[in-house]
PDB file of C-alpha atoms in Angstrom:
ATOM      1  CA  MET A   4      23.094  -2.922  45.006  1.00 86.00           C
ATOM      2  CA  LYS A   5      23.341   0.556  46.475  1.00 94.00           C
ATOM      3  CA  VAL A   6      24.938   3.324  44.426  1.00 97.00           C
ATOM      4  CA  LYS A   7      27.856   5.214  45.958  1.00 97.00           C
ATOM      5  CA  THR A   8      29.947   6.206  42.920  1.00 98.00           C
ATOM      6  CA  ILE A   9      29.095   7.513  39.433  1.00 98.00           C
ATOM      7  CA  LEU A  10      31.494   8.103  36.531  1.00 98.00           C
ATOM      8  CA  ILE A  11      30.432  10.619  33.867  1.00 97.00           C
ATOM      9  CA  SER A  12      32.376   9.987  30.627  1.00 97.00           C
ATOM     10  CA  GLN A  13      32.531  13.710  29.785  1.00 94.00           C
ATOM     11  CA  PRO A  14      34.449  16.783  30.993  1.00 92.00           C
ATOM     12  CA  GLU A  15      33.166  18.381  34.196  1.00 92.00           C
ATOM     13  CA  PRO A  16      30.716  21.261  33.555  1.00 86.00           C
ATOM     14  CA  LYS A  17      32.442  24.622  33.977  1.00 81.00           C
ATOM     15  CA  VAL A  18      29.414  26.280  35.557  1.00 78.00           C
ATOM     16  CA  GLU A  19      28.908  26.755  39.272  1.00 77.00           C
ATOM     17  CA  ASN A  20      26.063  24.749  40.842  1.00 81.00           C
ATOM     18  CA  SER A  21      25.801  22.376  37.882  1.00 88.00           C
ATOM     19  CA  PRO A  22      22.941  19.853  38.047  1.00 92.00           C
ATOM     20  CA  TYR A  23      25.555  17.179  38.806  1.00 95.00           C
ATOM     21  CA  SER A  24      26.998  18.946  41.849  1.00 93.00           C
ATOM     22  CA  GLU A  25      23.461  19.424  43.180  1.00 92.00           C
ATOM     23  CA  LEU A  26      22.738  15.752  42.491  1.00 94.00           C
ATOM     24  CA  GLU A  27      25.901  14.701  44.312  1.00 94.00           C
ATOM     25  CA  GLU A  28      24.802  16.676  47.363  1.00 93.00           C
ATOM     26  CA  ARG A  29      21.186  15.476  47.323  1.00 94.00           C
ATOM     27  CA  LEU A  30      21.980  11.783  46.838  1.00 95.00           C
ATOM     28  CA  LYS A  31      25.162  11.705  48.928  1.00 95.00           C
ATOM     29  CA  VAL A  32      27.106   9.964  46.139  1.00 97.00           C
ATOM     30  CA  LYS A  33      30.522  10.636  44.610  1.00 97.00           C
ATOM     31  CA  ILE A  34      30.473  11.806  40.977  1.00 97.00           C
ATOM     32  CA  ASP A  35      33.684  11.869  38.896  1.00 97.00           C
ATOM     33  CA  PHE A  36      34.137  13.318  35.400  1.00 97.00           C
ATOM     34  CA  ILE A  37      36.621  11.657  33.036  1.00 97.00           C
ATOM     35  CA  PRO A  38      36.308  12.345  29.274  1.00 97.00           C
ATOM     36  CA  PHE A  39      36.403   9.087  27.302  1.00 97.00           C
ATOM     37  CA  ILE A  40      36.937  11.031  24.068  1.00 95.00           C
ATOM     38  CA  HIS A  41      38.555  14.369  23.243  1.00 93.00           C
ATOM     39  CA  VAL A  42      38.835  16.666  20.264  1.00 92.00           C
ATOM     40  CA  GLU A  43      42.031  17.415  18.317  1.00 95.00           C
ATOM     41  CA  GLY A  44      42.300  20.143  15.708  1.00 96.00           C
ATOM     42  CA  VAL A  45      43.069  19.245  12.084  1.00 96.00           C
ATOM     43  CA  PRO A  46      46.061  21.250  10.707  1.00 96.00           C
ATOM     44  CA  SER A  47      45.232  23.966   8.166  1.00 96.00           C
ATOM     45  CA  LYS A  48      47.197  22.114   5.441  1.00 96.00           C
ATOM     46  CA  ASN A  49      44.713  19.214   5.800  1.00 96.00           C
ATOM     47  CA  VAL A  50      41.823  21.666   5.405  1.00 96.00           C
ATOM     48  CA  ARG A  51      43.473  23.023   2.220  1.00 95.00           C
ATOM     49  CA  GLN A  52      43.744  19.445   0.941  1.00 97.00           C
ATOM     50  CA  GLN A  53      39.947  19.271   1.281  1.00 97.00           C
ATOM     51  CA  LYS A  54      39.910  22.106  -1.314  1.00 96.00           C
ATOM     52  CA  ILE A  55      38.363  24.571   1.109  1.00 96.00           C
ATOM     53  CA  ASP A  56      38.960  28.278   0.470  1.00 96.00           C
ATOM     54  CA  LEU A  57      37.351  30.240   3.324  1.00 97.00           C
ATOM     55  CA  SER A  58      36.909  33.325   1.125  1.00 97.00           C
ATOM     56  CA  GLN A  59      34.414  31.408  -1.051  1.00 97.00           C
ATOM     57  CA  TYR A  60      31.771  31.131   1.692  1.00 98.00           C
ATOM     58  CA  SER A  61      29.247  33.777   2.707  1.00 97.00           C
ATOM     59  CA  ALA A  62      27.753  31.830   5.633  1.00 98.00           C
ATOM     60  CA  ILE A  63      28.944  29.411   8.325  1.00 97.00           C
ATOM     61  CA  ILE A  64      26.866  26.700  10.017  1.00 98.00           C
ATOM     62  CA  LEU A  65      28.004  26.123  13.603  1.00 97.00           C
ATOM     63  CA  THR A  66      26.680  23.081  15.452  1.00 94.00           C
ATOM     64  CA  SER A  67      28.891  23.226  18.571  1.00 93.00           C
ATOM     65  CA  ARG A  68      31.436  25.268  20.511  1.00 93.00           C
ATOM     66  CA  ASN A  69      34.159  23.037  19.052  1.00 95.00           C
ATOM     67  CA  ALA A  70      33.049  24.090  15.564  1.00 96.00           C
ATOM     68  CA  VAL A  71      33.353  27.761  16.609  1.00 97.00           C
ATOM     69  CA  ASP A  72      36.840  27.316  18.106  1.00 97.00           C
ATOM     70  CA  HIS A  73      38.226  25.358  15.173  1.00 98.00           C
ATOM     71  CA  PHE A  74      36.735  27.605  12.482  1.00 98.00           C
ATOM     72  CA  PHE A  75      38.481  30.647  13.966  1.00 97.00           C
ATOM     73  CA  ARG A  76      41.681  28.647  14.607  1.00 98.00           C
ATOM     74  CA  ILE A  77      41.823  27.588  10.944  1.00 97.00           C
ATOM     75  CA  ALA A  78      41.040  31.148   9.804  1.00 97.00           C
ATOM     76  CA  GLU A  79      43.984  32.395  11.892  1.00 97.00           C
ATOM     77  CA  GLU A  80      46.326  29.647  10.640  1.00 97.00           C
ATOM     78  CA  MET A  81      45.359  30.507   7.049  1.00 96.00           C
ATOM     79  CA  ARG A  82      45.785  34.238   7.800  1.00 96.00           C
ATOM     80  CA  TYR A  83      42.242  34.801   6.628  1.00 96.00           C
ATOM     81  CA  LYS A  84      40.530  37.909   7.989  1.00 95.00           C
ATOM     82  CA  VAL A  85      36.940  36.882   8.715  1.00 94.00           C
ATOM     83  CA  PRO A  86      34.725  39.559   7.088  1.00 94.00           C
ATOM     84  CA  ASP A  87      32.072  41.429   9.082  1.00 92.00           C
ATOM     85  CA  SER A  88      29.539  40.449   6.413  1.00 95.00           C
ATOM     86  CA  LEU A  89      29.820  36.701   7.173  1.00 96.00           C
ATOM     87  CA  LYS A  90      26.524  35.172   8.316  1.00 97.00           C
ATOM     88  CA  TYR A  91      26.539  32.755  11.255  1.00 97.00           C
ATOM     89  CA  PHE A  92      23.870  30.055  11.603  1.00 97.00           C
ATOM     90  CA  CYS A  93      24.089  28.577  15.112  1.00 96.00           C
ATOM     91  CA  GLN A  94      22.334  25.402  16.221  1.00 94.00           C
ATOM     92  CA  SER A  95      21.550  26.747  19.717  1.00 92.00           C
ATOM     93  CA  GLU A  96      21.724  29.868  21.868  1.00 92.00           C
ATOM     94  CA  ALA A  97      24.686  28.391  23.758  1.00 90.00           C
ATOM     95  CA  VAL A  98      26.674  28.167  20.488  1.00 93.00           C
ATOM     96  CA  ALA A  99      25.600  31.686  19.458  1.00 93.00           C
ATOM     97  CA  TYR A 100      26.640  33.209  22.784  1.00 92.00           C
ATOM     98  CA  TYR A 101      29.972  31.393  22.565  1.00 93.00           C
ATOM     99  CA  LEU A 102      30.665  33.307  19.337  1.00 93.00           C
ATOM    100  CA  GLN A 103      31.239  36.396  21.513  1.00 91.00           C
ATOM    101  CA  LYS A 104      34.658  34.933  22.293  1.00 93.00           C
ATOM    102  CA  TYR A 105      35.646  35.836  18.699  1.00 94.00           C
ATOM    103  CA  VAL A 106      33.274  38.494  17.323  1.00 90.00           C
ATOM    104  CA  VAL A 107      31.354  41.559  18.498  1.00 84.00           C
ATOM    105  CA  TYR A 108      27.953  39.895  18.740  1.00 77.00           C
ATOM    106  CA  ARG A 109      25.676  42.885  18.033  1.00 78.00           C
ATOM    107  CA  LYS A 110      27.630  43.823  14.893  1.00 80.00           C
ATOM    108  CA  ARG A 111      27.262  40.444  13.188  1.00 86.00           C
ATOM    109  CA  LYS A 112      24.494  38.650  11.305  1.00 93.00           C
ATOM    110  CA  ILE A 113      23.732  35.744  13.622  1.00 94.00           C
ATOM    111  CA  TYR A 114      20.782  33.366  13.196  1.00 95.00           C
ATOM    112  CA  VAL A 115      19.927  30.960  15.992  1.00 94.00           C
ATOM    113  CA  GLY A 116      18.014  27.668  16.163  1.00 91.00           C
ATOM    114  CA  LYS A 117      16.324  26.387  19.300  1.00 87.00           C
ATOM    115  CA  ARG A 118      18.257  23.237  20.166  1.00 81.00           C
ATOM    116  CA  THR A 119      18.325  20.545  17.469  1.00 87.00           C
ATOM    117  CA  PHE A 120      19.731  20.825  13.949  1.00 92.00           C
ATOM    118  CA  GLN A 121      16.295  20.113  12.519  1.00 91.00           C
ATOM    119  CA  GLU A 122      15.015  23.296  14.209  1.00 93.00           C
ATOM    120  CA  LEU A 123      17.775  25.322  12.526  1.00 95.00           C
ATOM    121  CA  THR A 124      17.097  24.105   8.963  1.00 95.00           C
ATOM    122  CA  PRO A 125      13.965  26.264   8.310  1.00 95.00           C
ATOM    123  CA  ILE A 126      16.119  29.361   9.049  1.00 96.00           C
ATOM    124  CA  ILE A 127      18.918  28.158   6.718  1.00 97.00           C
ATOM    125  CA  LYS A 128      16.328  27.427   4.008  1.00 96.00           C
ATOM    126  CA  LYS A 129      15.386  31.123   3.849  1.00 96.00           C
ATOM    127  CA  TYR A 130      18.924  31.965   2.637  1.00 96.00           C
ATOM    128  CA  LYS A 131      19.258  29.753  -0.444  1.00 94.00           C
ATOM    129  CA  THR A 132      21.496  32.252  -2.260  1.00 96.00           C
ATOM    130  CA  GLU A 133      24.248  31.898   0.366  1.00 97.00           C
ATOM    131  CA  LYS A 134      27.202  29.544   0.050  1.00 98.00           C
ATOM    132  CA  PHE A 135      27.441  27.653   3.348  1.00 98.00           C
ATOM    133  CA  LEU A 136      30.467  26.111   5.055  1.00 98.00           C
ATOM    134  CA  LEU A 137      29.924  23.508   7.772  1.00 98.00           C
ATOM    135  CA  PRO A 138      33.072  23.154   9.927  1.00 97.00           C
ATOM    136  CA  SER A 139      32.706  19.758  11.586  1.00 95.00           C
ATOM    137  CA  SER A 140      34.436  16.779  13.133  1.00 93.00           C
ATOM    138  CA  ASP A 141      35.088  13.480  11.387  1.00 92.00           C
ATOM    139  CA  MET A 142      32.084  12.104  13.334  1.00 85.00           C
ATOM    140  CA  LEU A 143      29.319  14.256  11.820  1.00 87.00           C
ATOM    141  CA  LYS A 144      25.803  13.020  12.597  1.00 85.00           C
ATOM    142  CA  PRO A 145      24.289  11.564   9.376  1.00 88.00           C
ATOM    143  CA  GLU A 146      21.065  13.549   9.887  1.00 90.00           C
ATOM    144  CA  ILE A 147      22.893  16.873   9.289  1.00 94.00           C
ATOM    145  CA  PRO A 148      23.950  16.261   5.639  1.00 95.00           C
ATOM    146  CA  LYS A 149      20.550  14.643   5.067  1.00 95.00           C
ATOM    147  CA  GLN A 150      18.700  17.757   6.300  1.00 95.00           C
ATOM    148  CA  LEU A 151      20.904  20.166   4.308  1.00 96.00           C
ATOM    149  CA  ASN A 152      20.496  18.168   1.093  1.00 96.00           C
ATOM    150  CA  LYS A 153      16.750  17.994   1.680  1.00 95.00           C
ATOM    151  CA  ILE A 154      16.360  21.796   1.820  1.00 95.00           C
ATOM    152  CA  GLY A 155      18.553  22.175  -1.281  1.00 94.00           C
ATOM    153  CA  VAL A 156      21.161  24.729  -0.163  1.00 95.00           C
ATOM    154  CA  ASP A 157      24.712  25.075  -1.510  1.00 97.00           C
ATOM    155  CA  TRP A 158      26.875  23.723   1.319  1.00 97.00           C
ATOM    156  CA  THR A 159      30.288  22.153   1.902  1.00 97.00           C
ATOM    157  CA  LYS A 160      31.524  20.059   4.816  1.00 97.00           C
ATOM    158  CA  GLY A 161      35.006  20.774   6.135  1.00 97.00           C
ATOM    159  CA  ILE A 162      36.659  18.448   8.652  1.00 97.00           C
ATOM    160  CA  PHE A 163      38.296  20.965  11.020  1.00 98.00           C
ATOM    161  CA  TYR A 164      38.714  18.675  14.052  1.00 97.00           C
ATOM    162  CA  ARG A 165      38.661  14.987  14.959  1.00 95.00           C
ATOM    163  CA  THR A 166      37.139  12.967  17.781  1.00 91.00           C
ATOM    164  CA  VAL A 167      39.900  10.914  19.392  1.00 93.00           C
ATOM    165  CA  VAL A 168      39.743   8.090  21.958  1.00 95.00           C
ATOM    166  CA  SER A 169      41.273   9.159  25.307  1.00 96.00           C
ATOM    167  CA  ASP A 170      43.799   7.047  27.219  1.00 96.00           C
ATOM    168  CA  LEU A 171      41.888   5.494  30.138  1.00 97.00           C
ATOM    169  CA  SER A 172      44.600   3.110  31.364  1.00 96.00           C
ATOM    170  CA  HIS A 173      44.467   4.763  34.817  1.00 95.00           C
ATOM    171  CA  LEU A 174      40.925   3.350  35.225  1.00 95.00           C
ATOM    172  CA  GLU A 175      41.912  -0.278  34.676  1.00 92.00           C
ATOM    173  CA  LYS A 176      41.463  -1.329  38.318  1.00 91.00           C
ATOM    174  CA  VAL A 177      38.902   1.296  39.317  1.00 93.00           C
ATOM    175  CA  PHE A 178      35.253   0.337  39.911  1.00 96.00           C
ATOM    176  CA  TYR A 179      32.214   2.635  39.655  1.00 97.00           C
ATOM    177  CA  ASP A 180      28.638   1.659  40.483  1.00 98.00           C
ATOM    178  CA  ILE A 181      27.336   3.595  37.442  1.00 98.00           C
ATOM    179  CA  VAL A 182      29.121   4.658  34.243  1.00 98.00           C
ATOM    180  CA  VAL A 183      27.314   7.265  32.119  1.00 98.00           C
ATOM    181  CA  PHE A 184      27.672   7.522  28.319  1.00 98.00           C
ATOM    182  CA  PHE A 185      26.420  10.279  26.005  1.00 95.00           C
ATOM    183  CA  SER A 186      27.601   9.052  22.596  1.00 92.00           C
ATOM    184  CA  PRO A 187      28.548   5.908  20.657  1.00 93.00           C
ATOM    185  CA  SER A 188      32.121   7.297  20.657  1.00 92.00           C
ATOM    186  CA  GLY A 189      32.231   6.951  24.451  1.00 95.00           C
ATOM    187  CA  ILE A 190      31.220   3.276  24.197  1.00 97.00           C
ATOM    188  CA  LYS A 191      33.846   2.769  21.464  1.00 95.00           C
ATOM    189  CA  SER A 192      36.491   4.342  23.724  1.00 97.00           C
ATOM    190  CA  LEU A 193      35.623   1.995  26.604  1.00 97.00           C
ATOM    191  CA  PHE A 194      36.190  -1.100  24.456  1.00 97.00           C
ATOM    192  CA  GLU A 195      39.268   0.275  22.675  1.00 96.00           C
ATOM    193  CA  ASN A 196      40.847   0.917  26.070  1.00 97.00           C
ATOM    194  CA  PHE A 197      39.560  -2.300  27.658  1.00 96.00           C
ATOM    195  CA  PRO A 198      38.799  -4.928  24.962  1.00 96.00           C
ATOM    196  CA  ASP A 199      38.040  -7.521  27.665  1.00 94.00           C
ATOM    197  CA  PHE A 200      35.702  -5.257  29.661  1.00 95.00           C
ATOM    198  CA  GLN A 201      33.030  -7.175  31.557  1.00 94.00           C
ATOM    199  CA  GLN A 202      30.073  -5.296  32.984  1.00 96.00           C
ATOM    200  CA  LYS A 203      29.580  -7.459  36.115  1.00 94.00           C
ATOM    201  CA  ASP A 204      27.933  -5.226  38.784  1.00 95.00           C
ATOM    202  CA  THR A 205      28.469  -1.934  36.927  1.00 97.00           C
ATOM    203  CA  ARG A 206      25.224  -0.214  35.959  1.00 98.00           C
ATOM    204  CA  ILE A 207      25.267   1.479  32.532  1.00 98.00           C
ATOM    205  CA  ALA A 208      23.447   4.779  31.896  1.00 98.00           C
ATOM    206  CA  VAL A 209      23.075   6.071  28.334  1.00 97.00           C
ATOM    207  CA  PHE A 210      21.713   9.201  26.671  1.00 95.00           C
ATOM    208  CA  GLY A 211      20.085   8.985  23.240  1.00 91.00           C
ATOM    209  CA  ASN A 212      18.976   6.173  20.940  1.00 91.00           C
ATOM    210  CA  SER A 213      22.277   5.924  19.027  1.00 90.00           C
ATOM    211  CA  THR A 214      24.151   5.441  22.325  1.00 94.00           C
ATOM    212  CA  ILE A 215      21.667   2.786  23.484  1.00 96.00           C
ATOM    213  CA  LYS A 216      22.169   0.977  20.162  1.00 95.00           C
ATOM    214  CA  ALA A 217      25.993   1.117  20.480  1.00 95.00           C
ATOM    215  CA  ALA A 218      25.839  -0.167  24.077  1.00 97.00           C
ATOM    216  CA  LYS A 219      23.676  -3.137  23.088  1.00 96.00           C
ATOM    217  CA  GLU A 220      25.881  -3.936  20.079  1.00 97.00           C
ATOM    218  CA  HIS A 221      28.805  -4.234  22.502  1.00 97.00           C
ATOM    219  CA  GLY A 222      26.828  -6.594  24.736  1.00 96.00           C
ATOM    220  CA  LEU A 223      26.173  -4.117  27.541  1.00 97.00           C
ATOM    221  CA  VAL A 224      23.020  -4.239  29.646  1.00 97.00           C
ATOM    222  CA  VAL A 225      21.538  -0.733  29.768  1.00 97.00           C
ATOM    223  CA  ASN A 226      20.091   0.024  33.218  1.00 97.00           C
ATOM    224  CA  ILE A 227      19.327   3.746  32.879  1.00 98.00           C
ATOM    225  CA  LYS A 228      18.033   5.475  29.725  1.00 96.00           C
ATOM    226  CA  ALA A 229      17.457   9.151  28.953  1.00 95.00           C
ATOM    227  CA  PRO A 230      15.721  11.101  27.631  1.00 92.00           C
ATOM    228  CA  ALA A 231      12.377   9.564  28.618  1.00 92.00           C
ATOM    229  CA  PRO A 232       8.964  11.208  29.211  1.00 92.00           C
ATOM    230  CA  GLU A 233       9.415  11.194  32.997  1.00 93.00           C
ATOM    231  CA  THR A 234      13.172  11.860  32.905  1.00 94.00           C
ATOM    232  CA  PRO A 235      14.112  14.176  30.000  1.00 93.00           C
ATOM    233  CA  SER A 236      17.624  14.799  31.369  1.00 94.00           C
ATOM    234  CA  MET A 237      20.378  12.421  32.464  1.00 96.00           C
ATOM    235  CA  THR A 238      20.515  13.956  35.952  1.00 96.00           C
ATOM    236  CA  MET A 239      16.786  13.258  36.422  1.00 97.00           C
ATOM    237  CA  ALA A 240      17.201   9.676  35.189  1.00 97.00           C
ATOM    238  CA  LEU A 241      20.143   9.112  37.562  1.00 97.00           C
ATOM    239  CA  GLU A 242      18.273  10.602  40.510  1.00 97.00           C
ATOM    240  CA  LYS A 243      15.219   8.406  39.945  1.00 97.00           C
ATOM    241  CA  TYR A 244      17.351   5.253  39.656  1.00 97.00           C
ATOM    242  CA  VAL A 245      19.662   5.976  42.604  1.00 97.00           C
ATOM    243  CA  LYS A 246      16.795   6.872  44.946  1.00 96.00           C
ATOM    244  CA  LYS A 247      15.050   3.614  44.088  1.00 96.00           C
ATOM    245  CA  GLU A 248      18.210   1.457  44.483  1.00 96.00           C
ATOM    246  CA  ASN A 249      19.410   3.128  47.662  1.00 94.00           C
ATOM    247  CA  LYS A 250      16.029   2.629  49.347  1.00 91.00           C
ATOM    248  CA  LYS A 251      16.285  -1.156  49.028  1.00 80.00           C
TER     249      LYS A 251
END
């Protein structure tokens, strides 16, 4: 079956000329963005109940932009003035640059990994005398605590925000040729919204092994997988598949 419509289960990228808008133009398909999950901040009183005192930490580990936003939100709610001496350990350059929304970048001690958390851990390991706070969601990847425990640093997890299933009732009678998932939470959201969902002619695209696993556990047939050696990004995987199908 030819592909005319694609649903991406994430917010639309805020950048101009995103790979998806270029893909839409090249393939002459319609691409919609509807987040299947969203993030809600945890109130500061809940953070206090976790016995977290921000003044006790000399370093912060930031794995995402959400972590940045919610750390500074909690600091403001607690009326805590973030000291200039605080060290920031950011999982990627994108997260580090996002810090500029809250701090004067050149005046702060900021340490940056390449892309994955595993690539950040050797940098964290060099600062074993620091006391680290990891502001996170309730859906923290298991590999992160594992890596931090392995390198033997003093760290504490704080749940500052939660991943919540979005209301997708407006999609009940809408059909897309391809639906794209990037996390097990997205798959969970689909079945919480539509417990009787049947795949039928819908093609399923997934990113990452944990998402593939979640899709299969829910009985979905996965038609498009990324990353792969030939298609390291989802846009590349979609392009390869759509070109092949639309040639038939």
